[in-house]
Coordinates of C-alpha atoms and ligand atoms in Angstrom, one line a residue:
M141 CA -8.5 36.3 0.9
R142 CA -7.4 39.8 0.0
G143 CA -4.1 41.0 -1.7
K144 CA -4.3 37.6 -3.8
I145 CA -1.8 37.2 -6.9
A146 CA -2.7 34.9 -9.5
V147 CA -0.4 33.7 -12.1
E148 CA -1.7 32.1 -14.9
E149 CA -4.0 35.3 -16.4
H150 CA -4.3 35.6 -20.3
F151 CA -4.8 38.0 -22.6
V152 CA -4.2 38.9 -26.7
T153 CA -3.6 41.5 -29.2
P154 CA -6.3 42.0 -31.8
E155 CA -3.8 41.1 -34.7
L156 CA -3.3 37.3 -32.5
K157 CA -7.4 36.9 -31.4
D158 CA -7.8 34.9 -33.9
T159 CA -5.0 32.0 -33.6
I160 CA -6.6 31.1 -29.9
F161 CA -7.4 27.6 -30.2
G162 CA -11.5 27.3 -30.3
S163 CA -12.6 25.4 -27.8
I164 CA -15.2 22.4 -29.4
G165 CA -18.6 23.3 -28.8
W166 CA -18.6 27.1 -27.6
K167 CA -21.1 29.3 -28.6
Q168 CA -19.9 32.0 -31.1
E169 CA -21.3 34.7 -28.6
E170 CA -19.4 33.2 -25.4
W171 CA -16.3 32.7 -27.7
T172 CA -17.0 37.4 -28.9
A173 CA -17.2 38.0 -25.1
M174 CA -13.8 35.9 -24.7
A175 CA -12.2 37.1 -27.2
D176 CA -13.7 41.2 -26.0
A177 CA -12.3 39.6 -22.4
L178 CA -8.9 38.8 -24.1
Q179 CA -8.4 42.3 -25.7
E180 CA -9.7 44.1 -22.2
T181 CA -6.8 45.1 -20.2
G182 CA -9.1 48.3 -17.8
E183 CA -11.8 48.4 -15.9
V184 CA -13.3 45.3 -16.5
R185 CA -10.7 43.2 -16.1
L186 CA -9.3 45.4 -12.5
A187 CA -13.2 45.1 -11.5
D188 CA -13.3 41.1 -11.9
M189 CA -9.9 41.5 -10.4
D190 CA -11.1 43.2 -7.5
A191 CA -14.4 41.6 -6.7
A192 CA -12.3 38.5 -6.3
G193 CA -9.2 39.7 -3.9
I194 CA -6.6 39.7 -6.3
E195 CA -4.6 42.2 -6.1
I196 CA -2.2 41.3 -8.8
A197 CA -2.0 39.7 -12.1
A198 CA 0.7 37.3 -13.9
V199 CA -0.5 38.3 -17.7
S200 CA 0.0 36.6 -20.4
L201 CA -0.9 35.3 -24.3
A202 CA -3.7 32.6 -24.3
A203 CA -3.2 29.8 -27.2
P204 CA -1.0 28.6 -29.1
C205 CA -1.1 31.8 -30.6
I206 CA 3.4 32.2 -30.9
Q207 CA 4.1 28.5 -31.1
D208 CA 1.6 27.6 -34.1
I209 CA 3.3 30.1 -36.3
V210 CA 4.9 28.8 -38.7
D211 CA 7.6 30.6 -39.7
P212 CA 10.4 31.5 -37.7
A213 CA 10.7 35.3 -38.4
E214 CA 7.4 35.7 -38.5
A215 CA 7.0 33.9 -35.0
T216 CA 9.7 35.9 -33.6
A217 CA 8.1 39.7 -34.7
K218 CA 4.4 38.4 -33.6
A219 CA 6.2 37.3 -30.3
A220 CA 8.1 40.9 -29.3
D221 CA 5.3 42.8 -30.9
A222 CA 2.6 40.9 -28.3
N223 CA 5.5 41.5 -25.9
D224 CA 5.4 45.4 -26.9
A225 CA 1.4 45.1 -26.1
L226 CA 1.8 43.3 -22.9
A227 CA 4.5 45.8 -21.6
D228 CA 2.3 49.0 -22.6
A229 CA -1.0 46.9 -20.6
V230 CA 1.3 47.0 -17.2
R231 CA 2.9 50.3 -17.4
A232 CA -0.5 51.4 -17.3
H233 CA -1.2 49.8 -13.9
P234 CA 1.9 48.3 -12.5
D235 CA 0.7 47.9 -8.8
R236 CA -1.9 45.8 -10.5
Y237 CA -0.1 43.4 -13.4
V238 CA 3.8 41.9 -14.2
G239 CA 4.3 40.6 -17.5
L240 CA 5.5 36.6 -18.5
A241 CA 7.0 37.1 -21.9
A242 CA 5.5 35.2 -24.9
L243 CA 8.6 33.3 -26.9
A244 CA 8.6 32.0 -30.6
L245 CA 10.5 28.9 -29.4
Q246 CA 10.3 28.1 -33.2
D247 CA 14.6 30.7 -33.0
P248 CA 15.6 28.8 -29.3
G249 CA 18.9 31.4 -30.2
A250 CA 16.3 34.6 -30.7
A251 CA 13.6 33.7 -28.1
A252 CA 16.8 34.0 -25.9
G253 CA 17.8 37.1 -26.8
E254 CA 13.7 38.4 -26.2
L255 CA 13.4 36.9 -23.4
E256 CA 16.4 39.3 -22.3
R257 CA 14.6 42.3 -23.5
C258 CA 11.4 41.3 -21.5
V259 CA 13.3 40.7 -18.6
N260 CA 16.3 43.0 -18.7
E261 CA 14.3 46.2 -21.2
L262 CA 11.1 45.8 -20.2
G263 CA 10.3 44.5 -16.4
F264 CA 9.0 41.0 -17.0
R265 CA 8.8 38.4 -14.9
G266 CA 9.7 35.5 -16.8
A267 CA 8.1 33.8 -20.3
L268 CA 5.1 31.6 -20.6
V269 CA 5.0 29.9 -23.6
N270 CA 2.5 26.8 -24.5
G271 CA 3.8 24.3 -25.5
Y272 CA 5.9 22.6 -28.7
S273 CA 6.9 25.0 -31.7
S274 CA 5.8 24.8 -34.4
V275 CA 8.8 24.9 -37.5
G276 CA 7.6 24.6 -41.7
G277 CA 4.2 23.4 -40.9
L278 CA 1.5 23.1 -39.2
G279 CA 2.0 19.3 -38.1
T280 CA 5.6 19.6 -36.2
A281 CA 6.8 19.7 -33.2
R282 CA 9.7 21.2 -31.2
Y283 CA 10.1 20.2 -28.3
Y284 CA 12.1 21.0 -24.9
D285 CA 13.8 18.5 -24.3
E286 CA 15.5 19.1 -27.7
E287 CA 19.7 19.0 -27.2
A288 CA 18.9 22.2 -29.5
Y289 CA 17.1 23.8 -26.7
L290 CA 20.0 23.5 -23.9
P291 CA 21.5 26.8 -24.8
F292 CA 18.3 28.3 -24.7
W293 CA 17.6 27.1 -21.3
E294 CA 21.3 28.4 -19.8
R295 CA 19.3 31.6 -20.7
V296 CA 16.4 31.3 -18.8
A297 CA 19.2 29.6 -15.6
A298 CA 20.9 32.8 -16.1
L299 CA 19.0 35.3 -16.2
G300 CA 16.7 33.4 -12.8
V301 CA 13.3 34.2 -13.9
P302 CA 10.9 30.9 -14.4
F303 CA 9.2 30.0 -17.6
Y304 CA 5.4 29.0 -17.3
L305 CA 4.7 25.8 -19.9
H306 CA 1.1 26.2 -20.6
P307 CA -0.7 24.0 -23.2
R308 CA -1.8 23.8 -25.9
N309 CA -3.5 20.1 -28.5
P310 CA -1.4 17.7 -29.4
L311 CA -0.1 17.4 -33.3
P312 CA -2.8 16.6 -36.3
T313 CA -0.7 12.3 -36.2
E314 CA -2.2 12.3 -32.7
R315 CA -5.5 13.5 -33.6
R316 CA -7.0 9.3 -33.8
Y317 CA -6.4 9.9 -30.6
Y318 CA -9.6 12.0 -29.7
E319 CA -11.4 11.4 -33.4
G320 CA -15.5 11.8 -32.9
R321 CA -14.4 13.2 -29.6
E322 CA -13.7 16.0 -30.7
A323 CA -15.1 17.1 -27.1
L324 CA -12.6 16.4 -25.5
L325 CA -9.3 18.3 -27.4
G326 CA -8.3 21.2 -25.3
P327 CA -8.6 22.3 -21.8
T328 CA -11.3 19.5 -21.3
W329 CA -8.0 17.2 -21.5
A330 CA -5.8 16.5 -25.0
F331 CA -4.4 20.1 -22.9
T332 CA -3.6 18.0 -20.2
V333 CA -1.9 14.9 -21.6
E334 CA 0.1 17.6 -24.6
T335 CA 1.7 19.0 -21.3
A336 CA 2.0 16.1 -19.1
T337 CA 3.9 14.7 -21.6
H338 CA 6.6 17.2 -22.7
C339 CA 7.6 17.7 -19.0
Q340 CA 7.9 13.8 -18.9
R341 CA 10.2 14.7 -22.0
M342 CA 12.4 17.4 -20.0
M343 CA 12.4 15.3 -16.7
V344 CA 13.7 12.1 -18.5
S345 CA 16.5 14.4 -20.5
G346 CA 18.7 15.3 -17.1
L347 CA 18.1 18.9 -18.5
F348 CA 17.5 19.3 -14.2
D349 CA 20.8 17.9 -13.9
R350 CA 21.9 19.9 -15.8
F351 CA 20.5 23.4 -14.9
P352 CA 19.8 22.4 -11.2
E353 CA 18.4 25.6 -10.6
L354 CA 15.5 25.9 -13.5
Q355 CA 12.1 27.0 -12.5
I356 CA 9.0 25.7 -14.7
V357 CA 5.6 26.5 -13.6
I358 CA 2.5 24.5 -14.9
G359 CA -1.0 25.0 -14.4
H360 CA -3.8 23.2 -13.9
M361 CA -3.1 21.3 -11.0
G362 CA -0.2 19.9 -12.2
E363 CA -1.9 18.5 -14.9
L364 CA -2.4 15.5 -13.1
L365 CA 2.0 15.0 -12.7
P366 CA 1.6 14.6 -8.9
F367 CA -0.5 11.9 -8.7
A368 CA 1.6 10.5 -11.5
V369 CA 5.7 11.7 -10.9
E370 CA 6.1 8.7 -8.0
R371 CA 5.0 5.7 -11.1
T372 CA 7.5 6.9 -13.2
E373 CA 10.3 7.6 -11.1
Q374 CA 9.2 3.9 -9.9
R375 CA 9.6 1.9 -13.4
L376 CA 12.1 4.3 -14.8
S377 CA 14.7 2.7 -11.8
H378 CA 14.2 -0.9 -14.2
I379 CA 15.9 0.9 -17.3
P380 CA 19.4 0.8 -17.4
S381 CA 19.9 3.8 -20.8
V382 CA 17.9 6.3 -17.8
T383 CA 20.5 7.7 -15.6
L384 CA 19.1 11.0 -14.1
E385 CA 20.7 11.6 -11.3
R386 CA 17.0 13.1 -10.4
G387 CA 14.6 11.6 -11.0
P388 CA 11.3 13.2 -12.5
A389 CA 9.5 12.9 -8.7
E390 CA 11.9 15.1 -6.9
V391 CA 12.2 17.1 -9.7
L392 CA 8.5 18.1 -9.8
R393 CA 9.3 19.1 -5.7
E394 CA 12.5 21.1 -7.2
N395 CA 12.7 22.4 -10.2
F396 CA 8.4 23.1 -10.7
F397 CA 6.4 25.5 -9.7
I398 CA 2.3 23.9 -10.2
T399 CA -1.1 26.2 -10.3
T400 CA -4.8 26.5 -9.4
S401 CA -5.5 27.4 -12.5
G402 CA -8.5 26.1 -13.7
N403 CA -9.0 22.9 -11.2
F404 CA -10.8 24.3 -8.1
H405 CA -11.0 21.0 -6.7
T406 CA -10.1 20.3 -3.2
P407 CA -9.6 16.7 -2.5
S408 CA -6.6 17.7 -6.2
L409 CA -5.1 20.5 -3.7
L410 CA -4.9 18.5 -0.8
G411 CA -3.4 15.3 -3.1
A412 CA -0.8 18.4 -4.9
M413 CA 0.1 19.9 -1.2
L414 CA 1.1 16.1 0.3
Q415 CA 3.5 15.7 -2.8
V416 CA 4.6 18.8 -4.4
G417 CA 3.9 21.1 -0.7
A418 CA 2.4 24.5 -0.5
D419 CA 5.5 26.2 -1.2
R420 CA 5.5 24.8 -4.9
I421 CA 1.4 26.3 -5.3
L422 CA 0.7 29.4 -6.4
F423 CA -3.5 30.3 -6.8
A424 CA -4.7 30.9 -10.4
A425 CA -7.6 31.1 -11.8
D426 CA -7.4 31.2 -16.0
Y427 CA -8.8 34.3 -17.0
P428 CA -11.4 34.5 -19.2
F429 CA -11.7 30.8 -19.8
E430 CA -12.6 30.2 -16.2
R431 CA -14.7 32.6 -14.0
T432 CA -12.0 34.7 -11.3
A433 CA -14.7 34.7 -8.7
E434 CA -14.9 30.3 -8.9
A435 CA -10.9 30.1 -8.4
A436 CA -11.6 33.2 -5.3
E437 CA -14.9 31.6 -3.9
W438 CA -13.0 28.3 -3.9
F439 CA -9.6 28.8 -2.7
D440 CA -11.1 31.8 -0.3
T441 CA -12.5 28.9 2.1
V442 CA -11.0 25.5 0.3
P443 CA -10.1 23.5 3.8
I444 CA -5.8 24.3 4.2
S445 CA -4.4 26.4 7.1
A446 CA -4.3 30.4 7.7
A447 CA -0.4 30.5 6.6
D448 CA -0.8 28.1 3.8
R449 CA -3.6 30.4 2.0
R450 CA -1.2 32.8 2.1
K451 CA 1.5 31.4 0.8
I452 CA -0.6 30.0 -2.1
G453 CA -2.8 32.3 -2.7
R454 CA 0.5 34.9 -3.0
D455 CA 3.8 35.0 -0.7
N456 CA 4.7 31.8 -2.8
A457 CA 4.1 34.1 -6.5
A458 CA 5.8 37.2 -4.8
R459 CA 8.7 35.7 -4.5
L460 CA 9.1 33.5 -7.1
L461 CA 7.4 36.6 -9.3
G462 CA 10.6 39.1 -7.5
I463 CA 7.2 41.2 -6.6
D464 CA 8.0 43.7 -3.8
I465 CA 5.0 43.4 -2.0
G466 CA 3.7 44.8 2.3
A467 CA 3.5 42.3 5.2
G468 CA -0.1 44.1 5.2
V469 CA -2.8 41.1 4.3
S470 CA -5.4 39.0 6.1
Ligands
LIG268 C1 -6.6 28.5 -21.6 O1 -5.1 28.8 -21.4 O2 -7.4 27.7 -20.8 C2 -7.5 28.0 -22.7 C3 -6.6 28.7 -24.5 C4 -6.9 29.0 -25.3 C5 -8.5 28.1 -25.4 C6 -8.9 27.6 -24.4 C7 -8.3 28.2 -23.3 O3 -5.3 29.3 -23.8 O4 -9.4 27.0 -22.0
LIG269 ZN1 -4.3 29.3 -19.4

C-alpha cells in the first residue's frame, strides 16, 4: 500500500543521544548505527520510507530521554530544545513529517504550556511521552493517574490532540523481576508490562470518566491490553471501592488507539481488530529500532479487507493527527 502514515518513528538530538536505553546485548556497531539513524532526518530516512510506501511519519524522541532527567527545570528546557529541533526537521520536509512533542511531565504545569506551544506555534499534532517521569532521583516515578496531573489532562483535552504513551523500563526497585534475566528488560518484555500497567492505573483512576474526550495512543499492538482488559473489567466489578462509569474494556475502545509498532504479527492484529475495531488501529514501524521494510511487507499483505488496510494504514492517522490528505492512494 502506498501512502501509509507511520506514527511511532523516532529521532534524537546529539545532546540527548546518551539518554536512550541501549538494549541489553546489542552489538556495539549495531548501537552506533542506531544512534546515527536516529539523528538523521534527511535523505536516508526518506529513502527508507519511500521503499516501504510510507508517505508521512509522525516523528518523536526515542526512550526514555526526557523522562529520565531528574531535575524538572533541566528536563523542561531539554524538551523545548528537542521540540525546536524536531520542528526544524519537519519544516525541512513538511509533506513527509509531522511532529509529536516531547514533554517534561516532571513539571505538569510547564508540560501543559509546552504542549500548547508545540501545537499552536510549531504545528505539532500531539505528544509522545516515555512512561513515568523521574523527579529528584532515578529511582522515582510520577505516574500520570496522580491528582496533580488533572490540570495537565484538562489542557490536553482542550487542545484536542492525542497523547502517545510510549514505553520505558520499570523502576530499579522492580528489577528483581528481571534479575539474572536482563534480556527481558526493554522491548522484549519489560516495556510492555510497564506501559500496560501505567495504562491500567489511568483507566482505574477514573481519568476517562472525567475527560471522556481524551485520546491516548499506545504501541506494540496495544501492549497486551486488547487481550487483558475484559478480565480486568470483569474482576474490577467485584471490588466495591472501584466506581467507574466506564471500565477498562470500554475505555480501551473509546479513549485509546493502538498501533502496530514493533509487533508485526497477524493473529495479534486480528485479535486486536476483534476487540477494538479497525477504526482504532494505526500503522507504525518503530524506526529505527525495527526495520521499516519488515513492517511494511507484513502490513501490505496481512489478510484484512482493503477498506480496513486503508483505515489502519492511513485514514485513521490522518483524522487523529489532523493531516490533510487527498483521496488518491491505492
Ligand atoms: C523503542 O522505541 O522501541 C526503543 C527505544 C529505545 C531503546 C529501545 C527501543 O525508544 O526498542
Ligand atoms: Zn518506539
